[in-house]
Amino acid sequence: MNSTDRESRHLGVRIDRPAADVYAYASDPANLPAWAHGLGTSVEREGDRWVAASSPMGRITITFTPPNDLGVLDHYVTLPSGQTVHNPVRVIPDGTASEVVFTVRRQPGTTDADFARDADTVTADLVRLKELLESA
């Protein structure tokens, strides 16, 4: 593995809503189709994980960190290949607002173009989350 395989990008968006509100909405997997189009247009619960059959990556499973008071929204995405990717996500209080930070990690063998596309997809999802929460 070379050094570019370990690259990460920390993508964030400021949302003019309290962190507790942002966390409550974003931590509910049933809300994913409304804002996280990168994971798919629908999700269904199967035990302790969620399945997105309509994901752009194919059928994926998503397992979330248990609810917590720290704003941790980490989730694990298992791809059709069986590879599991850890996605660190934080909701950080900022006065009466909050910041959501998503770390995109380059996976081994990912091209520059694919890594940039992954970052663009996450950025679009975060902007959609902001728009939904600020218009509510």
PDB file of C-alpha atoms in Angstrom:
ATOM      1  CA  MET A   1       0.000   0.000   0.000  1.00  0.00           C
ATOM      2  CA  ASN A   2       1.433   3.380  -0.919  1.00  0.00           C
ATOM      3  CA  SER A   3       0.920   6.662   0.921  1.00  0.00           C
ATOM      4  CA  THR A   4      -1.913   7.825  -1.362  1.00  0.00           C
ATOM      5  CA  ASP A   5      -3.932   4.804  -0.274  1.00  0.00           C
ATOM      6  CA  ARG A   6      -4.102   6.360   3.213  1.00  0.00           C
ATOM      7  CA  GLU A   7      -5.347   9.798   2.157  1.00  0.00           C
ATOM      8  CA  SER A   8      -8.371  11.270   3.959  1.00  0.00           C
ATOM      9  CA  ARG A   9     -10.526  14.314   3.349  1.00  0.00           C
ATOM     10  CA  HIS A  10     -12.508  15.926   6.138  1.00  0.00           C
ATOM     11  CA  LEU A  11     -15.607  17.454   4.606  1.00  0.00           C
ATOM     12  CA  GLY A  12     -17.829  19.683   6.680  1.00  0.00           C
ATOM     13  CA  VAL A  13     -20.913  21.803   6.571  1.00  0.00           C
ATOM     14  CA  ARG A  14     -22.224  24.316   9.099  1.00  0.00           C
ATOM     15  CA  ILE A  15     -25.919  23.901   9.834  1.00  0.00           C
ATOM     16  CA  ASP A  16     -27.909  26.636  11.516  1.00  0.00           C
ATOM     17  CA  ARG A  17     -29.587  24.222  13.914  1.00  0.00           C
ATOM     18  CA  PRO A  18     -28.567  22.963  17.352  1.00  0.00           C
ATOM     19  CA  ALA A  19     -26.349  19.886  17.362  1.00  0.00           C
ATOM     20  CA  ALA A  20     -29.011  17.853  19.190  1.00  0.00           C
ATOM     21  CA  ASP A  21     -31.504  18.509  16.360  1.00  0.00           C
ATOM     22  CA  VAL A  22     -28.973  17.655  13.661  1.00  0.00           C
ATOM     23  CA  TYR A  23     -27.886  14.498  15.467  1.00  0.00           C
ATOM     24  CA  ALA A  24     -31.481  13.365  16.045  1.00  0.00           C
ATOM     25  CA  TYR A  25     -32.320  13.687  12.351  1.00  0.00           C
ATOM     26  CA  ALA A  26     -29.065  12.403  10.857  1.00  0.00           C
ATOM     27  CA  SER A  27     -28.812   9.444  13.251  1.00  0.00           C
ATOM     28  CA  ASP A  28     -32.194   8.058  12.156  1.00  0.00           C
ATOM     29  CA  PRO A  29     -31.402   5.668   9.282  1.00  0.00           C
ATOM     30  CA  ALA A  30     -34.955   6.030   7.976  1.00  0.00           C
ATOM     31  CA  ASN A  31     -34.024   9.616   7.011  1.00  0.00           C
ATOM     32  CA  LEU A  32     -31.036   8.565   4.869  1.00  0.00           C
ATOM     33  CA  PRO A  33     -32.904   8.489   1.532  1.00  0.00           C
ATOM     34  CA  ALA A  34     -33.901  12.141   2.011  1.00  0.00           C
ATOM     35  CA  TRP A  35     -30.360  13.441   2.313  1.00  0.00           C
ATOM     36  CA  ALA A  36     -27.725  10.738   1.698  1.00  0.00           C
ATOM     37  CA  HIS A  37     -28.351   9.950  -1.956  1.00  0.00           C
ATOM     38  CA  GLY A  38     -24.844   8.483  -2.107  1.00  0.00           C
ATOM     39  CA  LEU A  39     -26.215   5.559  -0.092  1.00  0.00           C
ATOM     40  CA  GLY A  40     -29.349   5.095  -2.164  1.00  0.00           C
ATOM     41  CA  THR A  41     -32.960   6.123  -2.533  1.00  0.00           C
ATOM     42  CA  SER A  42     -34.416   3.670  -0.047  1.00  0.00           C
ATOM     43  CA  VAL A  43     -33.343   1.704   3.023  1.00  0.00           C
ATOM     44  CA  GLU A  44     -34.901  -1.170   4.927  1.00  0.00           C
ATOM     45  CA  ARG A  45     -34.056  -2.450   8.377  1.00  0.00           C
ATOM     46  CA  GLU A  46     -32.720  -5.999   8.685  1.00  0.00           C
ATOM     47  CA  GLY A  47     -31.925  -6.719  12.329  1.00  0.00           C
ATOM     48  CA  ASP A  48     -29.264  -4.294  13.595  1.00  0.00           C
ATOM     49  CA  ARG A  49     -28.297  -3.075  10.139  1.00  0.00           C
ATOM     50  CA  TRP A  50     -29.914  -1.277   7.249  1.00  0.00           C
ATOM     51  CA  VAL A  51     -29.941  -2.361   3.620  1.00  0.00           C
ATOM     52  CA  ALA A  52     -29.927  -0.058   0.631  1.00  0.00           C
ATOM     53  CA  ALA A  53     -30.803  -2.156  -2.399  1.00  0.00           C
ATOM     54  CA  SER A  54     -30.943   0.898  -4.681  1.00  0.00           C
ATOM     55  CA  SER A  55     -27.468   2.201  -3.874  1.00  0.00           C
ATOM     56  CA  PRO A  56     -25.311   3.455  -6.756  1.00  0.00           C
ATOM     57  CA  MET A  57     -22.811   0.817  -5.533  1.00  0.00           C
ATOM     58  CA  GLY A  58     -25.357  -2.022  -5.652  1.00  0.00           C
ATOM     59  CA  ARG A  59     -26.942  -3.694  -2.594  1.00  0.00           C
ATOM     60  CA  ILE A  60     -25.108  -2.468   0.494  1.00  0.00           C
ATOM     61  CA  THR A  61     -25.594  -2.909   4.217  1.00  0.00           C
ATOM     62  CA  ILE A  62     -25.105  -0.083   6.693  1.00  0.00           C
ATOM     63  CA  THR A  63     -24.411  -0.548  10.403  1.00  0.00           C
ATOM     64  CA  PHE A  64     -24.408   2.472  12.696  1.00  0.00           C
ATOM     65  CA  THR A  65     -22.623   3.300  15.907  1.00  0.00           C
ATOM     66  CA  PRO A  66     -25.055   3.022  18.849  1.00  0.00           C
ATOM     67  CA  PRO A  67     -26.835   6.259  19.827  1.00  0.00           C
ATOM     68  CA  ASN A  68     -24.640   8.475  21.978  1.00  0.00           C
ATOM     69  CA  ASP A  69     -24.365  11.959  23.486  1.00  0.00           C
ATOM     70  CA  LEU A  70     -21.072  12.735  21.742  1.00  0.00           C
ATOM     71  CA  GLY A  71     -22.385  13.432  18.243  1.00  0.00           C
ATOM     72  CA  VAL A  72     -20.704  10.342  16.786  1.00  0.00           C
ATOM     73  CA  LEU A  73     -22.514   9.131  13.655  1.00  0.00           C
ATOM     74  CA  ASP A  74     -19.934   6.621  12.445  1.00  0.00           C
ATOM     75  CA  HIS A  75     -21.248   3.923  10.179  1.00  0.00           C
ATOM     76  CA  TYR A  76     -19.894   0.879   8.394  1.00  0.00           C
ATOM     77  CA  VAL A  77     -20.877   0.225   4.796  1.00  0.00           C
ATOM     78  CA  THR A  78     -20.502  -3.308   3.492  1.00  0.00           C
ATOM     79  CA  LEU A  79     -20.200  -3.300  -0.280  1.00  0.00           C
ATOM     80  CA  PRO A  80     -21.438  -6.026  -2.638  1.00  0.00           C
ATOM     81  CA  SER A  81     -17.820  -7.291  -2.794  1.00  0.00           C
ATOM     82  CA  GLY A  82     -17.914  -7.967   0.964  1.00  0.00           C
ATOM     83  CA  GLN A  83     -15.480  -5.138   1.731  1.00  0.00           C
ATOM     84  CA  THR A  84     -16.538  -3.053   4.744  1.00  0.00           C
ATOM     85  CA  VAL A  85     -15.709   0.653   4.852  1.00  0.00           C
ATOM     86  CA  HIS A  86     -15.702   2.660   8.106  1.00  0.00           C
ATOM     87  CA  ASN A  87     -17.061   6.198   7.691  1.00  0.00           C
ATOM     88  CA  PRO A  88     -16.307   8.548  10.614  1.00  0.00           C
ATOM     89  CA  VAL A  89     -18.932  11.286  11.010  1.00  0.00           C
ATOM     90  CA  ARG A  90     -19.301  13.859  13.784  1.00  0.00           C
ATOM     91  CA  VAL A  91     -21.914  16.441  14.716  1.00  0.00           C
ATOM     92  CA  ILE A  92     -20.032  19.195  16.525  1.00  0.00           C
ATOM     93  CA  PRO A  93     -21.866  21.892  18.525  1.00  0.00           C
ATOM     94  CA  ASP A  94     -21.116  25.477  17.462  1.00  0.00           C
ATOM     95  CA  GLY A  95     -23.146  27.760  19.718  1.00  0.00           C
ATOM     96  CA  THR A  96     -26.761  27.539  18.541  1.00  0.00           C
ATOM     97  CA  ALA A  97     -25.610  25.898  15.310  1.00  0.00           C
ATOM     98  CA  SER A  98     -23.521  22.837  14.507  1.00  0.00           C
ATOM     99  CA  GLU A  99     -20.988  21.470  12.095  1.00  0.00           C
ATOM    100  CA  VAL A 100     -21.178  18.040  10.527  1.00  0.00           C
ATOM    101  CA  VAL A 101     -17.797  16.589   9.564  1.00  0.00           C
ATOM    102  CA  PHE A 102     -17.519  13.471   7.412  1.00  0.00           C
ATOM    103  CA  THR A 103     -14.134  11.845   6.832  1.00  0.00           C
ATOM    104  CA  VAL A 104     -13.740  10.278   3.410  1.00  0.00           C
ATOM    105  CA  ARG A 105     -10.881   7.799   3.317  1.00  0.00           C
ATOM    106  CA  ARG A 106      -9.295   6.656   0.080  1.00  0.00           C
ATOM    107  CA  GLN A 107      -9.673   2.924  -0.236  1.00  0.00           C
ATOM    108  CA  PRO A 108      -6.804   0.826  -1.633  1.00  0.00           C
ATOM    109  CA  GLY A 109      -6.726   0.933  -5.407  1.00  0.00           C
ATOM    110  CA  THR A 110      -9.011   3.968  -5.673  1.00  0.00           C
ATOM    111  CA  THR A 111      -8.073   6.296  -8.513  1.00  0.00           C
ATOM    112  CA  ASP A 112      -7.758  10.049  -8.021  1.00  0.00           C
ATOM    113  CA  ALA A 113     -10.911  10.524 -10.101  1.00  0.00           C
ATOM    114  CA  ASP A 114     -12.909   8.018  -8.036  1.00  0.00           C
ATOM    115  CA  PHE A 115     -11.673   9.535  -4.768  1.00  0.00           C
ATOM    116  CA  ALA A 116     -12.679  13.010  -5.965  1.00  0.00           C
ATOM    117  CA  ARG A 117     -16.085  11.643  -7.028  1.00  0.00           C
ATOM    118  CA  ASP A 118     -16.565  10.073  -3.564  1.00  0.00           C
ATOM    119  CA  ALA A 119     -15.754  13.438  -1.940  1.00  0.00           C
ATOM    120  CA  ASP A 120     -18.135  15.248  -4.289  1.00  0.00           C
ATOM    121  CA  THR A 121     -20.929  12.790  -3.466  1.00  0.00           C
ATOM    122  CA  VAL A 122     -20.424  13.254   0.290  1.00  0.00           C
ATOM    123  CA  THR A 123     -20.302  17.042  -0.117  1.00  0.00           C
ATOM    124  CA  ALA A 124     -23.602  16.988  -2.020  1.00  0.00           C
ATOM    125  CA  ASP A 125     -25.140  14.804   0.703  1.00  0.00           C
ATOM    126  CA  LEU A 126     -23.982  17.211   3.433  1.00  0.00           C
ATOM    127  CA  VAL A 127     -25.372  20.212   1.535  1.00  0.00           C
ATOM    128  CA  ARG A 128     -28.698  18.382   1.159  1.00  0.00           C
ATOM    129  CA  LEU A 129     -28.707  17.665   4.924  1.00  0.00           C
ATOM    130  CA  LYS A 130     -28.090  21.357   5.616  1.00  0.00           C
ATOM    131  CA  GLU A 131     -30.885  22.434   3.265  1.00  0.00           C
ATOM    132  CA  LEU A 132     -33.381  19.992   4.786  1.00  0.00           C
ATOM    133  CA  LEU A 133     -32.624  20.948   8.377  1.00  0.00           C
ATOM    134  CA  GLU A 134     -32.467  24.691   7.826  1.00  0.00           C
ATOM    135  CA  SER A 135     -35.787  24.714   5.950  1.00  0.00           C
ATOM    136  CA  ALA A 136     -37.604  22.647   8.612  1.00  0.00           C
TER     137      ALA A 136
END
